[in-house]
Amino acid sequence: MNYGLMWYNDFVTAARFTQVPGSDWLKVNDQDYPDGSRYANYGFYALMEWNPVHSKSGNIFRVSGGWRLHGVSAHVPLKGNLPEVNFDFSGHVFLFGLQYLSADTFNMALTFSQGFRAPNLNESVMLGDTGQFFHIPNYALRPENSHTLEFMSRGRIGSLTLSGTAYVSFLEDFIKRDVTLWEGKNKIDGKDVVHNVNAGKGVLWGTEGS
């Protein structure tokens, strides 16, 4: 059995100054992130594996299962006309897998895994020019979730190794960039005004071989 803990905390110290030629530098209150913002990630995981079949010839049938608790919390102070923001999201995700190995010649596995990703400060509260867009906050942004089924196989014949993978992921509340308005304008300095939104459900699938 494998298990572990994870925690880290980011602090933001931010200031922006402008200068008109011939005058002193002036501190302005339109930095991308409010000074004093903080963002924390925490989690716990446990993973177990069991080999109900393990022959002397090297054939192994393995069953694995895991669980992870993942949480995110953030605090963004009041800045100008923008409100103070506090959010705390947490989610439970699970993993289940079946694997068959035949000595060093064949490996086949089927896994089901879940994913949980909460929005970060850049996605939820950033206000300003990103270089390509003018980004504004969306305080209603929620975490996105995924449920993935994956099949993998690999075999070796002499010096030739063949492998193949196929997967399908079902997404819920996935986060995407969308155009919007800021103070009645759809462009700032010629750049589209955008924010991140939860775009409902989606499906990703693919195959790979070598």
mmCIF file with all atom_site columns, C-alpha atoms in Angstrom:
data_model
loop_
_atom_site.group_PDB
_atom_site.id
_atom_site.type_symbol
_atom_site.label_atom_id
_atom_site.label_alt_id
_atom_site.label_comp_id
_atom_site.label_asym_id
_atom_site.label_entity_id
_atom_site.label_seq_id
_atom_site.pdbx_PDB_ins_code
_atom_site.Cartn_x
_atom_site.Cartn_y
_atom_site.Cartn_z
_atom_site.occupancy
_atom_site.B_iso_or_equiv
_atom_site.pdbx_formal_charge
_atom_site.auth_seq_id
_atom_site.auth_comp_id
_atom_site.auth_asym_id
_atom_site.auth_atom_id
_atom_site.pdbx_PDB_model_num
ATOM 1   C CA . MET A 1 1   ? 0.000   0.000   0.000   1.00 0.00 ? 1   MET A CA 1
ATOM 2   C CA . ASN A 1 2   ? 1.230   3.474   -0.883  1.00 0.00 ? 2   ASN A CA 1
ATOM 3   C CA . TYR A 1 3   ? -0.109  6.642   0.715   1.00 0.00 ? 3   TYR A CA 1
ATOM 4   C CA . GLY A 1 4   ? 0.869   10.245  1.138   1.00 0.00 ? 4   GLY A CA 1
ATOM 5   C CA . LEU A 1 5   ? -0.051  13.832  1.924   1.00 0.00 ? 5   LEU A CA 1
ATOM 6   C CA . MET A 1 6   ? 0.332   17.002  -0.138  1.00 0.00 ? 6   MET A CA 1
ATOM 7   C CA . TRP A 1 7   ? 0.023   20.673  0.803   1.00 0.00 ? 7   TRP A CA 1
ATOM 8   C CA . TYR A 1 8   ? 1.395   23.933  -0.531  1.00 0.00 ? 8   TYR A CA 1
ATOM 9   C CA . ASN A 1 9   ? 0.429   27.564  -0.259  1.00 0.00 ? 9   ASN A CA 1
ATOM 10  C CA . ASP A 1 10  ? 1.127   30.428  -2.678  1.00 0.00 ? 10  ASP A CA 1
ATOM 11  C CA . PHE A 1 11  ? 1.173   34.067  -1.577  1.00 0.00 ? 11  PHE A CA 1
ATOM 12  C CA . VAL A 1 12  ? 0.888   36.996  -3.978  1.00 0.00 ? 12  VAL A CA 1
ATOM 13  C CA . THR A 1 13  ? 2.621   40.325  -3.430  1.00 0.00 ? 13  THR A CA 1
ATOM 14  C CA . ALA A 1 14  ? 1.710   42.630  -6.288  1.00 0.00 ? 14  ALA A CA 1
ATOM 15  C CA . ALA A 1 15  ? 2.208   46.288  -7.176  1.00 0.00 ? 15  ALA A CA 1
ATOM 16  C CA . ARG A 1 16  ? 2.125   48.261  -10.411 1.00 0.00 ? 16  ARG A CA 1
ATOM 17  C CA . PHE A 1 17  ? 3.638   51.675  -11.128 1.00 0.00 ? 17  PHE A CA 1
ATOM 18  C CA . THR A 1 18  ? 3.234   53.972  -14.116 1.00 0.00 ? 18  THR A CA 1
ATOM 19  C CA . GLN A 1 19  ? 5.159   57.061  -15.149 1.00 0.00 ? 19  GLN A CA 1
ATOM 20  C CA . VAL A 1 20  ? 4.410   59.958  -17.397 1.00 0.00 ? 20  VAL A CA 1
ATOM 21  C CA . PRO A 1 21  ? 7.673   61.309  -18.887 1.00 0.00 ? 21  PRO A CA 1
ATOM 22  C CA . GLY A 1 22  ? 8.999   64.110  -16.709 1.00 0.00 ? 22  GLY A CA 1
ATOM 23  C CA . SER A 1 23  ? 7.005   63.087  -13.626 1.00 0.00 ? 23  SER A CA 1
ATOM 24  C CA . ASP A 1 24  ? 7.448   60.717  -10.705 1.00 0.00 ? 24  ASP A CA 1
ATOM 25  C CA . TRP A 1 25  ? 6.436   57.073  -10.673 1.00 0.00 ? 25  TRP A CA 1
ATOM 26  C CA . LEU A 1 26  ? 2.835   56.624  -9.535  1.00 0.00 ? 26  LEU A CA 1
ATOM 27  C CA . LYS A 1 27  ? 1.437   53.493  -7.910  1.00 0.00 ? 27  LYS A CA 1
ATOM 28  C CA . VAL A 1 28  ? -1.860  52.390  -9.480  1.00 0.00 ? 28  VAL A CA 1
ATOM 29  C CA . ASN A 1 29  ? -4.420  49.859  -8.324  1.00 0.00 ? 29  ASN A CA 1
ATOM 30  C CA . ASP A 1 30  ? -4.889  47.768  -11.467 1.00 0.00 ? 30  ASP A CA 1
ATOM 31  C CA . GLN A 1 31  ? -2.339  44.969  -11.089 1.00 0.00 ? 31  GLN A CA 1
ATOM 32  C CA . ASP A 1 32  ? -3.356  41.553  -12.418 1.00 0.00 ? 32  ASP A CA 1
ATOM 33  C CA . TYR A 1 33  ? -3.785  40.020  -8.955  1.00 0.00 ? 33  TYR A CA 1
ATOM 34  C CA . PRO A 1 34  ? -4.746  41.927  -5.773  1.00 0.00 ? 34  PRO A CA 1
ATOM 35  C CA . ASP A 1 35  ? -1.887  42.298  -3.308  1.00 0.00 ? 35  ASP A CA 1
ATOM 36  C CA . GLY A 1 36  ? -2.263  39.801  -0.457  1.00 0.00 ? 36  GLY A CA 1
ATOM 37  C CA . SER A 1 37  ? -3.986  37.065  -2.484  1.00 0.00 ? 37  SER A CA 1
ATOM 38  C CA . ARG A 1 38  ? -3.244  33.479  -1.500  1.00 0.00 ? 38  ARG A CA 1
ATOM 39  C CA . TYR A 1 39  ? -3.953  30.066  -2.973  1.00 0.00 ? 39  TYR A CA 1
ATOM 40  C CA . ALA A 1 40  ? -3.555  26.677  -1.280  1.00 0.00 ? 40  ALA A CA 1
ATOM 41  C CA . ASN A 1 41  ? -3.623  23.069  -2.514  1.00 0.00 ? 41  ASN A CA 1
ATOM 42  C CA . TYR A 1 42  ? -3.979  20.103  -0.171  1.00 0.00 ? 42  TYR A CA 1
ATOM 43  C CA . GLY A 1 43  ? -4.640  16.402  -0.545  1.00 0.00 ? 43  GLY A CA 1
ATOM 44  C CA . PHE A 1 44  ? -4.275  12.839  0.643   1.00 0.00 ? 44  PHE A CA 1
ATOM 45  C CA . TYR A 1 45  ? -3.998  9.667   -1.420  1.00 0.00 ? 45  TYR A CA 1
ATOM 46  C CA . ALA A 1 46  ? -3.916  5.902   -0.889  1.00 0.00 ? 46  ALA A CA 1
ATOM 47  C CA . LEU A 1 47  ? -3.144  3.214   -3.495  1.00 0.00 ? 47  LEU A CA 1
ATOM 48  C CA . MET A 1 48  ? -3.313  -0.566  -3.089  1.00 0.00 ? 48  MET A CA 1
ATOM 49  C CA . GLU A 1 49  ? -2.238  -3.397  -5.411  1.00 0.00 ? 49  GLU A CA 1
ATOM 50  C CA . TRP A 1 50  ? -2.975  -7.122  -5.152  1.00 0.00 ? 50  TRP A CA 1
ATOM 51  C CA . ASN A 1 51  ? -1.738  -9.999  -7.310  1.00 0.00 ? 51  ASN A CA 1
ATOM 52  C CA . PRO A 1 52  ? -4.313  -12.820 -7.094  1.00 0.00 ? 52  PRO A CA 1
ATOM 53  C CA . VAL A 1 53  ? -2.253  -14.710 -9.718  1.00 0.00 ? 53  VAL A CA 1
ATOM 54  C CA . HIS A 1 54  ? 1.556   -14.749 -9.707  1.00 0.00 ? 54  HIS A CA 1
ATOM 55  C CA . SER A 1 55  ? 2.987   -17.888 -11.272 1.00 0.00 ? 55  SER A CA 1
ATOM 56  C CA . LYS A 1 56  ? 6.587   -19.063 -11.278 1.00 0.00 ? 56  LYS A CA 1
ATOM 57  C CA . SER A 1 57  ? 6.672   -18.655 -15.063 1.00 0.00 ? 57  SER A CA 1
ATOM 58  C CA . GLY A 1 58  ? 6.153   -14.897 -14.663 1.00 0.00 ? 58  GLY A CA 1
ATOM 59  C CA . ASN A 1 59  ? 2.421   -14.593 -15.397 1.00 0.00 ? 59  ASN A CA 1
ATOM 60  C CA . ILE A 1 60  ? 0.827   -11.962 -13.178 1.00 0.00 ? 60  ILE A CA 1
ATOM 61  C CA . PHE A 1 61  ? -2.765  -10.793 -12.834 1.00 0.00 ? 61  PHE A CA 1
ATOM 62  C CA . ARG A 1 62  ? -2.884  -7.565  -10.843 1.00 0.00 ? 62  ARG A CA 1
ATOM 63  C CA . VAL A 1 63  ? -5.793  -5.650  -9.319  1.00 0.00 ? 63  VAL A CA 1
ATOM 64  C CA . SER A 1 64  ? -5.254  -2.072  -8.154  1.00 0.00 ? 64  SER A CA 1
ATOM 65  C CA . GLY A 1 65  ? -7.417  0.545   -6.533  1.00 0.00 ? 65  GLY A CA 1
ATOM 66  C CA . GLY A 1 66  ? -6.905  4.011   -5.149  1.00 0.00 ? 66  GLY A CA 1
ATOM 67  C CA . TRP A 1 67  ? -8.556  7.034   -3.635  1.00 0.00 ? 67  TRP A CA 1
ATOM 68  C CA . ARG A 1 68  ? -7.517  10.682  -3.480  1.00 0.00 ? 68  ARG A CA 1
ATOM 69  C CA . LEU A 1 69  ? -8.915  13.695  -1.677  1.00 0.00 ? 69  LEU A CA 1
ATOM 70  C CA . HIS A 1 70  ? -7.954  16.952  -3.390  1.00 0.00 ? 70  HIS A CA 1
ATOM 71  C CA . GLY A 1 71  ? -8.808  20.396  -2.085  1.00 0.00 ? 71  GLY A CA 1
ATOM 72  C CA . VAL A 1 72  ? -8.172  24.004  -3.072  1.00 0.00 ? 72  VAL A CA 1
ATOM 73  C CA . SER A 1 73  ? -8.801  27.186  -1.137  1.00 0.00 ? 73  SER A CA 1
ATOM 74  C CA . ALA A 1 74  ? -8.164  30.818  -2.047  1.00 0.00 ? 74  ALA A CA 1
ATOM 75  C CA . HIS A 1 75  ? -8.522  34.326  -0.651  1.00 0.00 ? 75  HIS A CA 1
ATOM 76  C CA . VAL A 1 76  ? -8.482  37.464  -2.795  1.00 0.00 ? 76  VAL A CA 1
ATOM 77  C CA . PRO A 1 77  ? -8.768  40.841  -1.003  1.00 0.00 ? 77  PRO A CA 1
ATOM 78  C CA . LEU A 1 78  ? -11.045 43.660  -2.048  1.00 0.00 ? 78  LEU A CA 1
ATOM 79  C CA . LYS A 1 79  ? -9.528  45.699  -4.903  1.00 0.00 ? 79  LYS A CA 1
ATOM 80  C CA . GLY A 1 80  ? -11.195 48.869  -6.141  1.00 0.00 ? 80  GLY A CA 1
ATOM 81  C CA . ASN A 1 81  ? -14.660 47.975  -7.401  1.00 0.00 ? 81  ASN A CA 1
ATOM 82  C CA . LEU A 1 82  ? -13.863 44.244  -7.366  1.00 0.00 ? 82  LEU A CA 1
ATOM 83  C CA . PRO A 1 83  ? -15.197 42.281  -4.385  1.00 0.00 ? 83  PRO A CA 1
ATOM 84  C CA . GLU A 1 84  ? -13.311 40.195  -1.859  1.00 0.00 ? 84  GLU A CA 1
ATOM 85  C CA . VAL A 1 85  ? -13.318 36.561  -2.960  1.00 0.00 ? 85  VAL A CA 1
ATOM 86  C CA . ASN A 1 86  ? -13.036 33.413  -0.859  1.00 0.00 ? 86  ASN A CA 1
ATOM 87  C CA . PHE A 1 87  ? -13.520 29.909  -2.201  1.00 0.00 ? 87  PHE A CA 1
ATOM 88  C CA . ASP A 1 88  ? -12.879 26.397  -0.992  1.00 0.00 ? 88  ASP A CA 1
ATOM 89  C CA . PHE A 1 89  ? -13.396 23.368  -3.244  1.00 0.00 ? 89  PHE A CA 1
ATOM 90  C CA . SER A 1 90  ? -12.699 19.718  -2.493  1.00 0.00 ? 90  SER A CA 1
ATOM 91  C CA . GLY A 1 91  ? -13.374 16.471  -4.320  1.00 0.00 ? 91  GLY A CA 1
ATOM 92  C CA . HIS A 1 92  ? -12.924 12.717  -3.997  1.00 0.00 ? 92  HIS A CA 1
ATOM 93  C CA . VAL A 1 93  ? -11.551 10.757  -6.963  1.00 0.00 ? 93  VAL A CA 1
ATOM 94  C CA . PHE A 1 94  ? -11.093 7.018   -7.424  1.00 0.00 ? 94  PHE A CA 1
ATOM 95  C CA . LEU A 1 95  ? -8.902  4.709   -9.492  1.00 0.00 ? 95  LEU A CA 1
ATOM 96  C CA . PHE A 1 96  ? -9.469  1.060   -10.419 1.00 0.00 ? 96  PHE A CA 1
ATOM 97  C CA . GLY A 1 97  ? -7.263  -1.077  -12.634 1.00 0.00 ? 97  GLY A CA 1
ATOM 98  C CA . LEU A 1 98  ? -6.823  -4.609  -13.984 1.00 0.00 ? 98  LEU A CA 1
ATOM 99  C CA . GLN A 1 99  ? -3.494  -5.711  -15.452 1.00 0.00 ? 99  GLN A CA 1
ATOM 100 C CA . TYR A 1 100 ? -2.143  -8.913  -16.971 1.00 0.00 ? 100 TYR A CA 1
ATOM 101 C CA . LEU A 1 101 ? 1.583   -9.470  -17.530 1.00 0.00 ? 101 LEU A CA 1
ATOM 102 C CA . SER A 1 102 ? 3.078   -12.493 -19.241 1.00 0.00 ? 102 SER A CA 1
ATOM 103 C CA . ALA A 1 103 ? 6.753   -12.657 -18.328 1.00 0.00 ? 103 ALA A CA 1
ATOM 104 C CA . ASP A 1 104 ? 8.562   -10.056 -20.461 1.00 0.00 ? 104 ASP A CA 1
ATOM 105 C CA . THR A 1 105 ? 6.521   -10.604 -23.621 1.00 0.00 ? 105 THR A CA 1
ATOM 106 C CA . PHE A 1 106 ? 3.027   -9.218  -23.066 1.00 0.00 ? 106 PHE A CA 1
ATOM 107 C CA . ASN A 1 107 ? 1.356   -6.540  -20.932 1.00 0.00 ? 107 ASN A CA 1
ATOM 108 C CA . MET A 1 108 ? -2.329  -5.593  -21.013 1.00 0.00 ? 108 MET A CA 1
ATOM 109 C CA . ALA A 1 109 ? -4.223  -3.212  -18.698 1.00 0.00 ? 109 ALA A CA 1
ATOM 110 C CA . LEU A 1 110 ? -7.656  -1.666  -18.311 1.00 0.00 ? 110 LEU A CA 1
ATOM 111 C CA . THR A 1 111 ? -8.068  1.312   -15.980 1.00 0.00 ? 111 THR A CA 1
ATOM 112 C CA . PHE A 1 112 ? -10.840 3.594   -14.788 1.00 0.00 ? 112 PHE A CA 1
ATOM 113 C CA . SER A 1 113 ? -9.748  6.871   -13.235 1.00 0.00 ? 113 SER A CA 1
ATOM 114 C CA . GLN A 1 114 ? -11.363 10.095  -12.144 1.00 0.00 ? 114 GLN A CA 1
ATOM 115 C CA . GLY A 1 115 ? -9.993  13.621  -12.174 1.00 0.00 ? 115 GLY A CA 1
ATOM 116 C CA . PHE A 1 116 ? -10.761 16.782  -10.210 1.00 0.00 ? 116 PHE A CA 1
ATOM 117 C CA . ARG A 1 117 ? -9.301  20.200  -11.006 1.00 0.00 ? 117 ARG A CA 1
ATOM 118 C CA . ALA A 1 118 ? -10.317 23.415  -9.293  1.00 0.00 ? 118 ALA A CA 1
ATOM 119 C CA . PRO A 1 119 ? -9.782  26.797  -10.987 1.00 0.00 ? 119 PRO A CA 1
ATOM 120 C CA . ASN A 1 120 ? -6.586  28.657  -10.116 1.00 0.00 ? 120 ASN A CA 1
ATOM 121 C CA . LEU A 1 121 ? -6.182  32.386  -9.524  1.00 0.00 ? 121 LEU A CA 1
ATOM 122 C CA . ASN A 1 122 ? -5.243  33.000  -13.141 1.00 0.00 ? 122 ASN A CA 1
ATOM 123 C CA . GLU A 1 123 ? -8.490  31.447  -14.355 1.00 0.00 ? 123 GLU A CA 1
ATOM 124 C CA . SER A 1 124 ? -10.837 32.837  -11.717 1.00 0.00 ? 124 SER A CA 1
ATOM 125 C CA . VAL A 1 125 ? -9.740  36.314  -10.593 1.00 0.00 ? 125 VAL A CA 1
ATOM 126 C CA . MET A 1 126 ? -7.087  37.672  -12.961 1.00 0.00 ? 126 MET A CA 1
ATOM 127 C CA . LEU A 1 127 ? -7.866  41.123  -14.347 1.00 0.00 ? 127 LEU A CA 1
ATOM 128 C CA . GLY A 1 128 ? -5.642  42.519  -17.063 1.00 0.00 ? 128 GLY A CA 1
ATOM 129 C CA . ASP A 1 129 ? -3.762  42.066  -20.305 1.00 0.00 ? 129 ASP A CA 1
ATOM 130 C CA . THR A 1 130 ? -2.413  38.537  -20.846 1.00 0.00 ? 130 THR A CA 1
ATOM 131 C CA . GLY A 1 131 ? -0.571  39.503  -24.028 1.00 0.00 ? 131 GLY A CA 1
ATOM 132 C CA . GLN A 1 132 ? -3.144  37.874  -26.291 1.00 0.00 ? 132 GLN A CA 1
ATOM 133 C CA . PHE A 1 133 ? -6.409  38.752  -24.508 1.00 0.00 ? 133 PHE A CA 1
ATOM 134 C CA . PHE A 1 134 ? -7.772  41.096  -21.877 1.00 0.00 ? 134 PHE A CA 1
ATOM 135 C CA . HIS A 1 135 ? -8.853  38.732  -19.100 1.00 0.00 ? 135 HIS A CA 1
ATOM 136 C CA . ILE A 1 136 ? -11.530 39.529  -16.510 1.00 0.00 ? 136 ILE A CA 1
ATOM 137 C CA . PRO A 1 137 ? -12.599 37.550  -13.404 1.00 0.00 ? 137 PRO A CA 1
ATOM 138 C CA . ASN A 1 138 ? -15.403 35.031  -13.134 1.00 0.00 ? 138 ASN A CA 1
ATOM 139 C CA . TYR A 1 139 ? -16.173 34.477  -9.456  1.00 0.00 ? 139 TYR A CA 1
ATOM 140 C CA . ALA A 1 140 ? -18.748 31.771  -10.226 1.00 0.00 ? 140 ALA A CA 1
ATOM 141 C CA . LEU A 1 141 ? -16.173 29.429  -11.807 1.00 0.00 ? 141 LEU A CA 1
ATOM 142 C CA . ARG A 1 142 ? -16.422 25.860  -10.477 1.00 0.00 ? 142 ARG A CA 1
ATOM 143 C CA . PRO A 1 143 ? -14.071 22.836  -10.557 1.00 0.00 ? 143 PRO A CA 1
ATOM 144 C CA . GLU A 1 144 ? -14.041 20.518  -13.560 1.00 0.00 ? 144 GLU A CA 1
ATOM 145 C CA . ASN A 1 145 ? -14.293 16.724  -13.278 1.00 0.00 ? 145 ASN A CA 1
ATOM 146 C CA . SER A 1 146 ? -13.397 13.827  -15.550 1.00 0.00 ? 146 SER A CA 1
ATOM 147 C CA . HIS A 1 147 ? -14.081 10.084  -15.763 1.00 0.00 ? 147 HIS A CA 1
ATOM 148 C CA . THR A 1 148 ? -11.625 8.183   -17.964 1.00 0.00 ? 148 THR A CA 1
ATOM 149 C CA . LEU A 1 149 ? -11.578 4.619   -19.243 1.00 0.00 ? 149 LEU A CA 1
ATOM 150 C CA . GLU A 1 150 ? -8.276  3.509   -20.806 1.00 0.00 ? 150 GLU A CA 1
ATOM 151 C CA . PHE A 1 151 ? -7.045  0.287   -22.412 1.00 0.00 ? 151 PHE A CA 1
ATOM 152 C CA . MET A 1 152 ? -3.311  -0.305  -22.929 1.00 0.00 ? 152 MET A CA 1
ATOM 153 C CA . SER A 1 153 ? -1.389  -3.218  -24.411 1.00 0.00 ? 153 SER A CA 1
ATOM 154 C CA . ARG A 1 154 ? 2.218   -3.969  -25.307 1.00 0.00 ? 154 ARG A CA 1
ATOM 155 C CA . GLY A 1 155 ? 3.788   -7.081  -26.749 1.00 0.00 ? 155 GLY A CA 1
ATOM 156 C CA . ARG A 1 156 ? 7.261   -8.144  -27.807 1.00 0.00 ? 156 ARG A CA 1
ATOM 157 C CA . ILE A 1 157 ? 8.220   -10.607 -30.517 1.00 0.00 ? 157 ILE A CA 1
ATOM 158 C CA . GLY A 1 158 ? 11.973  -11.009 -30.662 1.00 0.00 ? 158 GLY A CA 1
ATOM 159 C CA . SER A 1 159 ? 13.436  -7.538  -31.075 1.00 0.00 ? 159 SER A CA 1
ATOM 160 C CA . LEU A 1 160 ? 10.097  -6.074  -32.230 1.00 0.00 ? 160 LEU A CA 1
ATOM 161 C CA . THR A 1 161 ? 7.857   -4.311  -29.658 1.00 0.00 ? 161 THR A CA 1
ATOM 162 C CA . LEU A 1 162 ? 4.286   -3.280  -30.481 1.00 0.00 ? 162 LEU A CA 1
ATOM 163 C CA . SER A 1 163 ? 2.034   -1.142  -28.274 1.00 0.00 ? 163 SER A CA 1
ATOM 164 C CA . GLY A 1 164 ? -1.428  0.364   -28.466 1.00 0.00 ? 164 GLY A CA 1
ATOM 165 C CA . THR A 1 165 ? -3.607  2.608   -26.303 1.00 0.00 ? 165 THR A CA 1
ATOM 166 C CA . ALA A 1 166 ? -7.236  3.710   -26.512 1.00 0.00 ? 166 ALA A CA 1
ATOM 167 C CA . TYR A 1 167 ? -9.068  6.005   -24.107 1.00 0.00 ? 167 TYR A CA 1
ATOM 168 C CA . VAL A 1 168 ? -12.296 7.929   -23.633 1.00 0.00 ? 168 VAL A CA 1
ATOM 169 C CA . SER A 1 169 ? -12.809 10.731  -21.088 1.00 0.00 ? 169 SER A CA 1
ATOM 170 C CA . PHE A 1 170 ? -16.148 12.163  -20.015 1.00 0.00 ? 170 PHE A CA 1
ATOM 171 C CA . LEU A 1 171 ? -15.814 15.753  -18.783 1.00 0.00 ? 171 LEU A CA 1
ATOM 172 C CA . GLU A 1 172 ? -18.157 17.683  -16.508 1.00 0.00 ? 172 GLU A CA 1
ATOM 173 C CA . ASP A 1 173 ? -18.094 21.472  -16.017 1.00 0.00 ? 173 ASP A CA 1
ATOM 174 C CA . PHE A 1 174 ? -14.916 21.677  -18.080 1.00 0.00 ? 174 PHE A CA 1
ATOM 175 C CA . ILE A 1 175 ? -13.271 25.108  -18.045 1.00 0.00 ? 175 ILE A CA 1
ATOM 176 C CA . LYS A 1 176 ? -12.888 27.043  -21.292 1.00 0.00 ? 176 LYS A CA 1
ATOM 177 C CA . ARG A 1 177 ? -12.190 30.619  -22.365 1.00 0.00 ? 177 ARG A CA 1
ATOM 178 C CA . ASP A 1 178 ? -15.145 32.631  -23.704 1.00 0.00 ? 178 ASP A CA 1
ATOM 179 C CA . VAL A 1 179 ? -15.559 36.187  -25.008 1.00 0.00 ? 179 VAL A CA 1
ATOM 180 C CA . THR A 1 180 ? -17.492 38.665  -22.875 1.00 0.00 ? 180 THR A CA 1
ATOM 181 C CA . LEU A 1 181 ? -17.822 42.381  -22.056 1.00 0.00 ? 181 LEU A CA 1
ATOM 182 C CA . TRP A 1 182 ? -15.936 44.606  -19.622 1.00 0.00 ? 182 TRP A CA 1
ATOM 183 C CA . GLU A 1 183 ? -17.576 47.906  -18.755 1.00 0.00 ? 183 GLU A CA 1
ATOM 184 C CA . GLY A 1 184 ? -19.679 47.560  -21.897 1.00 0.00 ? 184 GLY A CA 1
ATOM 185 C CA . LYS A 1 185 ? -16.707 46.922  -24.207 1.00 0.00 ? 185 LYS A CA 1
ATOM 186 C CA . ASN A 1 186 ? -15.789 43.712  -26.046 1.00 0.00 ? 186 ASN A CA 1
ATOM 187 C CA . LYS A 1 187 ? -12.215 44.879  -26.743 1.00 0.00 ? 187 LYS A CA 1
ATOM 188 C CA . ILE A 1 188 ? -9.612  46.653  -24.603 1.00 0.00 ? 188 ILE A CA 1
ATOM 189 C CA . ASP A 1 189 ? -6.637  48.162  -26.460 1.00 0.00 ? 189 ASP A CA 1
ATOM 190 C CA . GLY A 1 190 ? -7.618  46.110  -29.494 1.00 0.00 ? 190 GLY A CA 1
ATOM 191 C CA . LYS A 1 191 ? -7.701  42.789  -27.608 1.00 0.00 ? 191 LYS A CA 1
ATOM 192 C CA . ASP A 1 192 ? -10.756 40.607  -27.040 1.00 0.00 ? 192 ASP A CA 1
ATOM 193 C CA . VAL A 1 193 ? -12.242 40.667  -23.558 1.00 0.00 ? 193 VAL A CA 1
ATOM 194 C CA . VAL A 1 194 ? -12.454 37.085  -22.254 1.00 0.00 ? 194 VAL A CA 1
ATOM 195 C CA . HIS A 1 195 ? -13.193 35.155  -19.098 1.00 0.00 ? 195 HIS A CA 1
ATOM 196 C CA . ASN A 1 196 ? -13.230 31.483  -18.166 1.00 0.00 ? 196 ASN A CA 1
ATOM 197 C CA . VAL A 1 197 ? -16.533 29.638  -17.863 1.00 0.00 ? 197 VAL A CA 1
ATOM 198 C CA . ASN A 1 198 ? -17.804 26.158  -17.078 1.00 0.00 ? 198 ASN A CA 1
ATOM 199 C CA . ALA A 1 199 ? -18.896 24.901  -20.472 1.00 0.00 ? 199 ALA A CA 1
ATOM 200 C CA . GLY A 1 200 ? -20.975 21.888  -19.462 1.00 0.00 ? 200 GLY A CA 1
ATOM 201 C CA . LYS A 1 201 ? -20.102 18.372  -20.571 1.00 0.00 ? 201 LYS A CA 1
ATOM 202 C CA . GLY A 1 202 ? -17.695 17.025  -23.163 1.00 0.00 ? 202 GLY A CA 1
ATOM 203 C CA . VAL A 1 203 ? -16.044 13.858  -24.440 1.00 0.00 ? 203 VAL A CA 1
ATOM 204 C CA . LEU A 1 204 ? -12.399 13.302  -25.371 1.00 0.00 ? 204 LEU A CA 1
ATOM 205 C CA . TRP A 1 205 ? -11.239 10.093  -26.988 1.00 0.00 ? 205 TRP A CA 1
ATOM 206 C CA . GLY A 1 206 ? -8.221  8.877   -28.836 1.00 0.00 ? 206 GLY A CA 1
ATOM 207 C CA . THR A 1 207 ? -5.981  6.012   -29.872 1.00 0.00 ? 207 THR A CA 1
ATOM 208 C CA . GLU A 1 208 ? -2.237  5.611   -30.179 1.00 0.00 ? 208 GLU A CA 1
ATOM 209 C CA . GLY A 1 209 ? -0.047  2.867   -31.548 1.00 0.00 ? 209 GLY A CA 1
ATOM 210 C CA . SER A 1 210 ? 3.630   2.243   -32.088 1.00 0.00 ? 210 SER A CA 1
#
